[in-house]
Coordinates of C-alpha atoms and ligand atoms in Angstrom, one line a residue:
M16 CA -87.9 -26.4 45.6
L17 CA -86.5 -28.7 48.2
H18 CA -83.6 -30.8 46.8
I19 CA -83.9 -34.2 48.4
G20 CA -82.9 -37.8 47.7
C21 CA -81.7 -40.8 49.6
H22 CA -78.8 -43.2 49.7
L23 CA -78.9 -45.6 46.8
S24 CA -76.9 -48.6 45.7
S25 CA -74.3 -47.9 43.0
S26 CA -74.1 -51.4 41.7
K27 CA -75.9 -50.6 38.5
G28 CA -74.0 -47.4 37.7
Y29 CA -74.8 -43.7 37.6
L30 CA -77.6 -43.6 35.1
N31 CA -79.5 -46.3 37.1
M32 CA -79.1 -44.2 40.3
G33 CA -80.4 -41.1 38.5
E34 CA -83.4 -43.0 37.1
T35 CA -84.1 -44.6 40.4
A36 CA -83.9 -41.3 42.2
A37 CA -86.3 -39.7 39.7
S38 CA -88.7 -42.6 40.1
I39 CA -89.2 -41.9 43.8
G40 CA -89.5 -38.1 43.5
A41 CA -85.9 -37.3 44.3
D42 CA -83.7 -34.8 42.5
T43 CA -80.4 -35.9 44.1
F44 CA -79.0 -39.0 45.8
Q45 CA -76.0 -40.3 47.7
F46 CA -74.0 -43.5 47.0
F47 CA -70.9 -45.2 48.3
T48 CA -67.8 -44.8 46.2
R49 CA -67.0 -48.4 46.9
N50 CA -68.1 -51.1 49.3
P51 CA -68.7 -49.3 52.6
R52 CA -66.3 -51.6 54.3
G53 CA -63.6 -50.7 51.8
G54 CA -62.0 -52.6 49.0
A55 CA -61.5 -51.9 45.3
A56 CA -64.0 -49.6 43.4
K57 CA -65.7 -50.7 40.3
A58 CA -64.2 -49.3 37.1
I59 CA -66.1 -46.2 35.9
D60 CA -67.9 -46.6 32.6
P61 CA -67.5 -43.2 30.7
D62 CA -70.7 -43.8 28.6
D63 CA -72.7 -44.4 31.8
V64 CA -71.4 -41.2 33.3
K65 CA -72.2 -39.3 30.2
A66 CA -75.7 -40.6 30.1
F67 CA -76.2 -39.8 33.7
I68 CA -74.9 -36.2 33.3
A69 CA -77.4 -35.6 30.5
F70 CA -80.2 -37.2 32.5
A71 CA -79.4 -35.1 35.6
E72 CA -79.3 -31.9 33.5
K73 CA -82.6 -32.7 31.8
N74 CA -84.3 -33.5 35.2
N75 CA -82.8 -30.4 37.0
F76 CA -80.9 -32.5 39.5
A77 CA -79.2 -30.8 42.5
K78 CA -75.6 -31.7 43.4
I79 CA -75.2 -35.4 44.2
V80 CA -73.2 -36.8 47.2
A81 CA -70.6 -39.5 47.1
H82 CA -69.9 -41.1 50.5
A83 CA -66.5 -42.5 51.4
P84 CA -66.3 -46.0 52.9
Y85 CA -66.8 -46.2 56.7
T86 CA -63.4 -47.9 57.1
L87 CA -61.6 -44.8 56.0
N88 CA -59.8 -43.5 59.1
P89 CA -57.2 -40.8 58.4
C90 CA -56.3 -40.6 62.1
S91 CA -55.9 -44.3 62.9
D92 CA -53.0 -45.3 65.2
K93 CA -52.0 -47.8 62.5
E94 CA -49.9 -46.6 59.6
A95 CA -51.4 -49.2 57.2
T96 CA -54.9 -47.9 58.0
R97 CA -53.8 -44.3 57.5
E98 CA -52.2 -45.2 54.2
F99 CA -55.4 -47.0 53.1
A100 CA -57.4 -43.9 53.9
L101 CA -55.0 -41.7 51.9
S102 CA -54.9 -43.9 48.8
T103 CA -58.7 -44.6 48.9
M104 CA -59.5 -40.9 49.2
A105 CA -57.0 -39.9 46.5
D106 CA -58.5 -42.6 44.2
D107 CA -62.1 -41.6 45.0
L108 CA -61.3 -37.9 44.3
A109 CA -59.7 -38.8 40.9
R110 CA -62.9 -40.8 40.0
M111 CA -65.1 -37.9 41.2
E112 CA -63.8 -35.7 38.3
Y113 CA -65.8 -37.9 35.9
T114 CA -68.8 -36.0 37.4
P115 CA -67.4 -32.5 37.8
G116 CA -68.6 -30.2 40.6
Q117 CA -70.3 -32.6 42.9
L118 CA -69.9 -33.4 46.6
Y119 CA -67.7 -36.0 48.4
N120 CA -68.6 -36.7 52.0
F121 CA -66.5 -38.5 54.6
H122 CA -66.4 -39.2 58.4
P123 CA -63.4 -37.3 59.6
G124 CA -62.1 -40.3 61.6
S125 CA -61.6 -41.8 65.1
H126 CA -58.4 -40.9 67.0
V127 CA -58.6 -44.3 68.9
G128 CA -57.1 -42.9 72.1
Q129 CA -54.4 -40.8 70.5
G130 CA -56.2 -37.6 71.5
V131 CA -58.3 -35.1 69.6
D132 CA -55.4 -32.8 68.8
L133 CA -53.3 -35.5 67.1
G134 CA -56.4 -36.8 65.4
I135 CA -57.1 -33.3 63.9
E136 CA -53.5 -33.0 62.8
L137 CA -53.6 -36.3 61.0
I138 CA -56.9 -35.6 59.2
A139 CA -55.7 -32.2 58.1
K140 CA -52.4 -33.7 56.9
Q141 CA -54.3 -36.2 54.7
L142 CA -56.5 -33.4 53.3
N143 CA -53.4 -31.4 52.5
T144 CA -52.0 -34.3 50.5
V145 CA -55.2 -35.3 48.5
L146 CA -56.8 -31.9 47.8
K147 CA -55.5 -30.4 44.5
P148 CA -56.0 -26.8 43.2
D149 CA -57.6 -28.0 39.9
M150 CA -60.2 -30.3 41.6
T151 CA -63.9 -29.5 41.0
T152 CA -65.2 -31.6 43.8
K153 CA -66.2 -30.2 47.2
V154 CA -65.0 -32.4 50.1
L155 CA -67.4 -32.5 53.0
L156 CA -66.6 -33.2 56.6
E157 CA -69.6 -34.9 58.2
T158 CA -70.8 -33.8 61.7
M159 CA -70.5 -36.9 63.9
A160 CA -72.4 -38.3 66.9
G161 CA -69.3 -38.6 69.1
K162 CA -69.5 -42.4 69.3
G163 CA -66.2 -43.8 70.7
S164 CA -63.3 -41.5 69.8
E165 CA -65.0 -39.9 66.7
I166 CA -63.7 -36.5 65.7
G167 CA -66.3 -34.1 64.4
R168 CA -68.6 -34.3 67.5
S169 CA -68.5 -30.5 67.8
F170 CA -68.5 -27.7 65.3
E171 CA -65.2 -26.5 66.9
E172 CA -63.5 -29.8 66.0
L173 CA -64.5 -29.4 62.4
R174 CA -63.3 -25.8 62.4
E175 CA -59.9 -26.9 63.8
I176 CA -59.6 -29.3 60.8
I177 CA -60.6 -26.6 58.3
D178 CA -58.1 -24.1 59.9
R179 CA -55.2 -26.5 59.2
V180 CA -56.1 -27.1 55.5
E181 CA -54.4 -25.1 52.8
L182 CA -57.0 -25.4 50.0
K183 CA -60.0 -24.3 52.2
D184 CA -62.2 -23.5 49.1
K185 CA -62.3 -27.3 48.5
L186 CA -63.8 -28.0 51.9
G187 CA -67.4 -28.0 53.1
V188 CA -69.5 -29.6 55.8
C189 CA -72.4 -32.0 55.7
L190 CA -74.7 -31.7 58.8
D191 CA -76.3 -35.0 59.8
T192 CA -79.4 -34.3 61.9
C193 CA -79.3 -37.6 63.8
H194 CA -75.6 -37.1 64.6
V195 CA -75.8 -33.5 65.8
Y196 CA -78.7 -34.3 68.0
D197 CA -76.8 -37.2 69.4
A198 CA -73.8 -35.0 69.9
G199 CA -75.8 -32.5 72.0
Y200 CA -77.0 -29.8 69.6
D201 CA -80.7 -29.3 70.3
I202 CA -82.1 -28.9 66.8
V203 CA -85.5 -29.9 68.0
N204 CA -86.1 -27.1 70.5
N205 CA -83.5 -24.5 69.3
L206 CA -82.8 -25.0 65.6
D207 CA -82.0 -21.3 65.0
G208 CA -79.7 -21.2 68.0
V209 CA -77.8 -24.2 66.7
L210 CA -77.6 -22.6 63.2
D211 CA -76.3 -19.4 64.8
E212 CA -73.6 -21.4 66.5
F213 CA -72.7 -23.2 63.3
D214 CA -72.4 -19.9 61.6
R215 CA -70.3 -18.4 64.4
V216 CA -67.9 -21.4 64.6
I217 CA -67.7 -22.7 61.0
G218 CA -69.7 -20.3 58.8
L219 CA -73.0 -21.3 57.2
D220 CA -71.4 -20.6 53.8
R221 CA -69.5 -23.9 54.3
L222 CA -72.6 -25.9 54.8
N223 CA -73.3 -27.8 51.5
A224 CA -75.5 -30.8 52.5
V225 CA -77.8 -32.1 55.2
H226 CA -78.2 -35.8 56.1
I227 CA -81.9 -35.7 57.2
N228 CA -82.4 -38.6 59.6
D229 CA -84.5 -39.2 62.6
S230 CA -82.7 -40.9 65.6
K231 CA -83.5 -44.1 67.6
N232 CA -81.9 -42.5 70.7
P233 CA -82.6 -39.6 73.0
F234 CA -80.8 -36.2 72.9
E235 CA -77.0 -36.3 73.5
S236 CA -76.7 -40.1 73.5
H237 CA -73.7 -40.4 71.2
K238 CA -75.0 -43.6 69.7
D239 CA -75.6 -42.9 66.0
R240 CA -78.6 -45.1 65.2
H241 CA -80.8 -43.6 62.4
E242 CA -84.5 -43.9 62.5
K243 CA -87.3 -43.4 59.9
I244 CA -88.5 -39.8 59.5
G245 CA -91.1 -39.1 62.3
D246 CA -90.5 -42.4 64.2
G247 CA -87.6 -41.2 66.3
S248 CA -86.6 -38.7 69.0
L249 CA -86.4 -35.8 66.6
G250 CA -89.9 -36.3 65.3
F251 CA -91.6 -35.1 62.1
E252 CA -92.3 -31.6 63.2
A253 CA -88.6 -30.8 64.0
L254 CA -87.5 -32.4 60.7
A255 CA -90.1 -30.4 58.8
R256 CA -88.8 -27.2 60.4
I257 CA -85.4 -28.1 59.2
V258 CA -86.4 -28.4 55.5
N259 CA -88.3 -25.1 55.9
N260 CA -85.5 -23.1 57.4
P261 CA -84.5 -20.4 55.0
R262 CA -80.9 -20.6 56.0
L263 CA -80.8 -24.2 54.7
K264 CA -82.6 -23.5 51.5
D265 CA -81.0 -24.9 48.3
L266 CA -78.8 -27.4 50.1
T267 CA -78.7 -31.0 49.1
F268 CA -80.8 -33.1 51.6
I269 CA -80.1 -36.8 51.8
L270 CA -82.1 -39.4 53.7
E271 CA -80.1 -42.2 55.3
T272 CA -83.1 -43.7 57.1
P273 CA -83.6 -47.5 57.5
N274 CA -85.9 -47.9 54.4
E275 CA -86.4 -49.7 51.1
L276 CA -87.2 -47.6 48.1
D277 CA -90.9 -47.4 48.8
G278 CA -90.2 -46.1 52.3
Y279 CA -87.8 -43.4 50.8
A280 CA -90.5 -42.4 48.3
H281 CA -92.9 -41.9 51.2
E282 CA -90.4 -39.8 53.2
I283 CA -89.5 -37.7 50.2
R284 CA -93.2 -37.1 49.5
I285 CA -94.1 -36.0 53.1
L286 CA -91.0 -33.7 53.4
R287 CA -91.8 -32.1 50.0
E288 CA -95.4 -31.6 51.1
A289 CA -94.2 -30.0 54.4
C290 CA -91.7 -27.7 52.7
K291 CA -93.3 -24.3 52.1
L292 CA -90.1 -22.5 50.9
Ligands
FE317 FE1 -72.0 -40.7 57.0
FE318 FE1 -74.8 -39.3 57.8
ZN319 ZN1 -74.9 -42.1 61.2

């Protein structure tokens, strides 16, 4: 069965997200660990987490995805910004242990003119500080569109980060379909070729999740504007082939399309109907 859900608001807690997901036909979801622009996270309610874990088990949920705030930039040229990224990620990962064994996704960062090599060094340095041997969470590097000085615009850049991290078993990758198409990987006309390349450069065993989004912009535009499923440059057929690819089977698929709940319910339904695996 296809494991699919969408990005949800975390304002009413974990159980509410689980129930909302189930109500729209999802068996997973994604949420921001705190305000996407940063700031303090709401205290975790252990009873709410317990109730959610029981609910998720009963409803056979797949792994859920926590998304770090967008403001987190481990390779900023400002020390204060790098320190914020470090303390935020450390705090997020401590909180993740309330829900053991789940996924934590982050945008690797923007080198803001310092160069890709230094950017990669700084990202790896942060990961080497926050990753701990006893952690049960998998930390995912997201594939990026290559907007501005974003790192993660190629599989090679992600591989370079992974190569520099000591606790490699704590690391995975989340492939964002809008971002990779924007970055110049033609998953519309050559999905298997792109997956071969991912496998050769990073290894498909590191792929844990897919952000399944259409794109408002044409191939290789480096813009990062998500579109509703079927309304963008990737199109429904290409996205249906992605959820049907045997090499992507059993991953967590998350919609980050511009929708309200009813729109997400519709997209989950049409992608489930399209999935023959
Ligand atoms: Fe993201
Ligand atoms: Fe994404
Ligand atoms: Zn995006």
